[in-house]
Amino acid sequence: DAGITQSPRHKVTETGTPVTLRCHQTENHRYMYWYRQDPGHGLRLIHYSYGVKDTDKGEVSDGYSVSRSKTEDFLLTLESATSSQTSVYFCAIRAEPGQLLSGANVLTFGAGSRLTVL
Amino acid sequence: GNSVTQMEGPVTLSEEAFLTINCTYTATGYPSLFWYVQYPGEGLQLLLKATKADDKGSNKGFEATYRKETTSFHLEKGSVQVSDSAVYFCALGGYQKVTFGTGTKLQVIP
């Protein structure tokens, strides 16, 4: 396995509560990503990180924040969960986008975290 | 910005049938192109990739050719098996972000 784990794998919470999802990697990859997967929308990028303390927004970042204080950990926080954030969340890692021939620009995914907001 | 459009599913085929899943893209620069596969209850895994125009990616009998003139990266397999039943995602890799299509569900029946 590629050495990427997500926790928790399943969570049920109530509207208005804070939620934090954790992505942990053992590959020392520079880039880390959070996507959400919803029927009819495929995968949509929430936030990504290109180094410790370096993060940027994706296409659906409203209502989400992220932090990366160590290379191996990338946290996704929903400050006040809403029912529209019920989804499956995937973390992915990528070594180096510019290295096209070595395979280092390929995304490797975690197993996903299923979040239900009641 | 970058975008990926792939054919709507679901696609239902009989075993040993020929598969094509269409994918077209819009991009600036020279992106890499990928096909990912997601089996039920699992995360996505790389199926194949191509890094420049006219490259052909191949794996497990699947193939796709990076066509810059038609901005396409169609996925093909000559003879599908029941074990190929999954959701297939076309993706475009820019320098920092990777953009995905909406996915195409394939069901192969015996």
Short mmCIF file of C-alpha atoms in Angstrom, two decimals:
data_model
loop_
_atom_site.label_atom_id
_atom_site.label_comp_id
_atom_site.label_asym_id
_atom_site.label_seq_id
_atom_site.Cartn_x
_atom_site.Cartn_y
_atom_site.Cartn_z
CA ASP A 1 0.00 0.00 0.00
CA ALA A 2 1.06 3.58 -0.63
CA GLY A 3 1.10 4.57 3.01
CA ILE A 4 -1.87 6.89 3.21
CA THR A 5 -4.54 6.53 5.86
CA GLN A 6 -7.68 8.50 6.62
CA SER A 7 -9.51 8.75 9.92
CA PRO A 8 -12.21 8.35 10.88
CA ARG A 9 -13.49 6.11 8.11
CA HIS A 10 -17.10 6.71 9.09
CA LYS A 11 -18.68 9.49 11.09
CA VAL A 12 -22.22 10.58 11.84
CA THR A 13 -22.67 14.02 13.34
CA GLU A 14 -25.31 16.67 13.82
CA THR A 15 -25.76 19.98 12.05
CA GLY A 16 -23.73 22.74 13.63
CA THR A 17 -21.04 20.57 15.20
CA PRO A 18 -17.36 20.83 14.26
CA VAL A 19 -15.75 17.90 12.48
CA THR A 20 -12.10 17.18 11.70
CA LEU A 21 -10.92 14.57 9.23
CA ARG A 22 -7.31 13.47 9.28
CA CYS A 23 -5.07 12.32 6.45
CA HIS A 24 -1.74 10.74 7.35
CA GLN A 25 0.98 9.71 4.90
CA THR A 26 4.26 7.88 5.32
CA GLU A 27 5.59 8.61 1.81
CA ASN A 28 7.06 12.07 2.51
CA HIS A 29 5.16 13.43 -0.51
CA ARG A 30 5.06 17.18 -0.90
CA TYR A 31 1.50 17.58 -2.15
CA MET A 32 -1.67 16.58 -0.32
CA TYR A 33 -5.29 17.05 -1.44
CA TRP A 34 -8.79 16.82 -0.05
CA TYR A 35 -11.61 15.92 -2.45
CA ARG A 36 -15.27 15.22 -1.90
CA GLN A 37 -17.20 12.70 -3.97
CA ASP A 38 -20.91 13.16 -4.64
CA PRO A 39 -23.22 11.45 -7.14
CA GLY A 40 -23.35 13.38 -10.40
CA HIS A 41 -20.39 15.56 -9.48
CA GLY A 42 -17.48 13.16 -9.51
CA LEU A 43 -14.57 14.34 -7.39
CA ARG A 44 -14.30 18.01 -6.52
CA LEU A 45 -11.24 19.59 -4.98
CA ILE A 46 -11.76 21.23 -1.60
CA HIS A 47 -8.25 22.32 -0.59
CA TYR A 48 -4.73 21.26 -1.27
CA SER A 49 -1.28 21.72 0.25
CA TYR A 50 2.08 22.07 -1.46
CA GLY A 51 4.18 22.03 1.68
CA VAL A 52 4.11 22.52 5.43
CA LYS A 53 1.89 25.51 6.20
CA ASP A 54 1.35 26.08 2.44
CA THR A 55 -2.26 25.55 1.40
CA ASP A 56 -4.64 26.81 -1.25
CA LYS A 57 -8.33 26.61 -2.09
CA GLY A 58 -9.98 24.30 -4.55
CA GLU A 59 -13.32 24.71 -6.32
CA VAL A 60 -15.58 23.92 -3.32
CA SER A 61 -13.71 25.37 -0.34
CA ASP A 62 -16.56 27.31 1.33
CA GLY A 63 -17.29 25.91 4.80
CA TYR A 64 -13.97 24.05 5.01
CA SER A 65 -10.56 24.87 6.41
CA VAL A 66 -7.32 22.91 6.38
CA SER A 67 -4.04 22.78 8.22
CA ARG A 68 -0.71 21.16 7.59
CA SER A 69 1.75 21.54 10.45
CA LYS A 70 3.79 18.46 9.52
CA THR A 71 4.64 16.90 6.17
CA GLU A 72 2.77 13.72 7.04
CA ASP A 73 -0.55 15.16 8.26
CA PHE A 74 -3.24 17.16 6.45
CA LEU A 75 -6.37 18.00 8.44
CA LEU A 76 -9.72 19.00 6.99
CA THR A 77 -12.07 20.85 9.36
CA LEU A 78 -15.74 21.62 9.00
CA GLU A 79 -16.23 24.41 11.54
CA SER A 80 -20.00 23.99 11.66
CA ALA A 81 -21.22 20.99 9.69
CA THR A 82 -24.27 21.27 7.43
CA SER A 83 -26.32 18.58 5.71
CA SER A 84 -24.89 19.67 2.33
CA GLN A 85 -21.49 18.48 3.57
CA THR A 86 -22.71 14.89 3.80
CA SER A 87 -20.33 13.20 1.41
CA VAL A 88 -17.42 10.82 1.00
CA TYR A 89 -14.12 12.62 1.51
CA PHE A 90 -10.92 11.42 -0.10
CA CYS A 91 -7.39 12.44 0.68
CA ALA A 92 -4.71 12.07 -1.98
CA ILE A 93 -0.95 12.55 -2.12
CA ARG A 94 1.39 13.41 -4.96
CA ALA A 95 5.16 13.47 -4.91
CA GLU A 96 6.13 16.07 -7.48
CA PRO A 97 3.83 17.28 -10.28
CA GLY A 98 6.69 18.35 -12.50
CA GLN A 99 8.28 14.90 -12.74
CA LEU A 100 6.20 13.55 -15.60
CA LEU A 101 8.15 10.46 -16.56
CA SER A 102 8.87 8.98 -13.15
CA GLY A 103 5.27 8.67 -12.05
CA ALA A 104 5.79 11.23 -9.33
CA ASN A 105 2.95 13.34 -10.71
CA VAL A 106 0.38 10.60 -10.08
CA LEU A 107 -2.19 10.98 -7.31
CA THR A 108 -2.47 8.17 -4.76
CA PHE A 109 -5.70 8.03 -2.79
CA GLY A 110 -6.74 7.03 0.69
CA ALA A 111 -9.69 4.73 1.31
CA GLY A 112 -12.11 7.57 2.02
CA SER A 113 -14.07 8.94 4.97
CA ARG A 114 -17.84 8.76 4.85
CA LEU A 115 -19.43 11.69 6.70
CA THR A 116 -23.14 11.96 7.41
CA VAL A 117 -24.51 15.22 8.81
CA LEU A 118 -28.00 14.88 10.29
CA GLY B 1 -9.63 26.94 -16.14
CA ASN B 2 -9.08 23.26 -16.71
CA SER B 3 -12.07 20.98 -17.13
CA VAL B 4 -12.87 17.38 -18.04
CA THR B 5 -16.02 16.07 -19.67
CA GLN B 6 -16.73 12.36 -19.81
CA MET B 7 -19.69 10.41 -21.06
CA GLU B 8 -22.63 9.86 -18.79
CA GLY B 9 -23.26 6.42 -17.42
CA PRO B 10 -24.17 3.90 -16.48
CA VAL B 11 -22.79 1.75 -19.25
CA THR B 12 -23.98 -1.85 -19.30
CA LEU B 13 -22.14 -4.39 -21.45
CA SER B 14 -22.09 -8.12 -21.85
CA GLU B 15 -18.90 -9.98 -21.04
CA GLU B 16 -16.35 -9.91 -23.91
CA ALA B 17 -17.92 -6.79 -25.46
CA PHE B 18 -15.83 -3.82 -26.64
CA LEU B 19 -15.69 -0.83 -24.32
CA THR B 20 -15.26 2.85 -25.11
CA ILE B 21 -15.66 5.60 -22.53
CA ASN B 22 -15.27 9.06 -24.02
CA CYS B 23 -13.31 11.82 -22.33
CA THR B 24 -12.54 15.32 -23.61
CA TYR B 25 -10.71 18.09 -21.86
CA THR B 26 -10.05 21.81 -21.82
CA ALA B 27 -6.69 22.94 -20.52
CA THR B 28 -3.98 25.52 -20.69
CA GLY B 29 -0.42 24.39 -21.05
CA TYR B 30 0.60 20.75 -21.35
CA PRO B 31 -1.24 18.67 -18.80
CA SER B 32 -0.88 14.98 -18.06
CA LEU B 33 -3.98 12.84 -18.54
CA PHE B 34 -5.11 9.95 -16.36
CA TRP B 35 -7.75 7.29 -16.04
CA TYR B 36 -8.58 6.19 -12.50
CA VAL B 37 -10.82 3.30 -11.49
CA GLN B 38 -12.91 2.95 -8.35
CA TYR B 39 -14.16 -0.48 -7.30
CA PRO B 40 -17.16 -0.63 -4.94
CA GLY B 41 -16.36 0.58 -1.44
CA GLU B 42 -12.78 1.54 -2.31
CA GLY B 43 -10.74 4.61 -3.09
CA LEU B 44 -9.55 5.52 -6.56
CA GLN B 45 -6.54 3.82 -8.08
CA LEU B 46 -4.57 4.74 -11.16
CA LEU B 47 -5.45 2.70 -14.23
CA LEU B 48 -3.23 4.38 -16.82
CA LYS B 49 -1.69 7.71 -17.76
CA ALA B 50 -0.17 9.70 -20.61
CA THR B 51 2.11 12.68 -20.24
CA LYS B 52 2.28 14.21 -23.73
CA ALA B 53 0.50 14.32 -27.07
CA ASP B 54 0.28 10.99 -28.95
CA ASP B 55 1.35 9.00 -25.88
CA LYS B 56 -0.64 5.81 -25.35
CA GLY B 57 -1.24 4.64 -21.81
CA SER B 58 -2.10 0.99 -21.24
CA ASN B 59 -2.75 -1.36 -18.35
CA LYS B 60 -4.77 -4.56 -17.75
CA GLY B 61 -5.99 -4.54 -21.36
CA PHE B 62 -7.21 -0.93 -21.20
CA GLU B 63 -5.76 1.72 -23.50
CA ALA B 64 -6.10 5.45 -24.04
CA THR B 65 -4.27 7.81 -26.42
CA TYR B 66 -3.57 11.46 -25.66
CA ARG B 67 -5.00 13.30 -28.70
CA LYS B 68 -4.11 16.97 -28.60
CA GLU B 69 -5.83 17.79 -31.90
CA THR B 70 -9.20 16.57 -30.62
CA THR B 71 -8.47 17.25 -26.91
CA SER B 72 -9.53 13.71 -26.10
CA PHE B 73 -8.36 10.75 -24.03
CA HIS B 74 -10.91 8.00 -24.69
CA LEU B 75 -10.65 4.77 -22.70
CA GLU B 76 -10.95 1.47 -24.63
CA LYS B 77 -10.82 -2.23 -23.91
CA GLY B 78 -11.29 -4.95 -26.46
CA SER B 79 -13.03 -7.53 -24.28
CA VAL B 80 -14.47 -6.60 -20.90
CA GLN B 81 -14.86 -8.96 -17.97
CA VAL B 82 -17.29 -8.98 -15.06
CA SER B 83 -14.37 -7.97 -12.83
CA ASP B 84 -14.07 -4.69 -14.79
CA SER B 85 -17.34 -3.48 -13.27
CA ALA B 86 -16.43 -0.23 -11.54
CA VAL B 87 -16.57 3.55 -11.87
CA TYR B 88 -14.01 5.07 -14.23
CA PHE B 89 -12.76 8.64 -13.89
CA CYS B 90 -10.89 10.68 -16.46
CA ALA B 91 -8.56 13.26 -14.93
CA LEU B 92 -6.33 16.11 -16.04
CA GLY B 93 -3.15 16.90 -14.13
CA GLY B 94 -2.05 20.48 -14.08
CA TYR B 95 1.05 21.59 -12.23
CA GLN B 96 -0.63 21.83 -8.84
CA LYS B 97 -4.22 20.62 -9.22
CA VAL B 98 -5.75 17.49 -10.68
CA THR B 99 -9.24 17.92 -12.16
CA PHE B 100 -11.63 14.98 -12.47
CA GLY B 101 -14.58 14.20 -14.66
CA THR B 102 -17.88 13.11 -13.15
CA GLY B 103 -17.15 9.40 -13.53
CA THR B 104 -18.74 6.67 -15.67
CA LYS B 105 -20.16 3.59 -14.03
CA LEU B 106 -19.55 0.39 -15.97
CA GLN B 107 -21.53 -2.76 -15.31
CA VAL B 108 -20.50 -5.95 -17.10
CA ILE B 109 -23.01 -8.78 -17.08
CA PRO B 110 -22.12 -12.46 -17.67
#
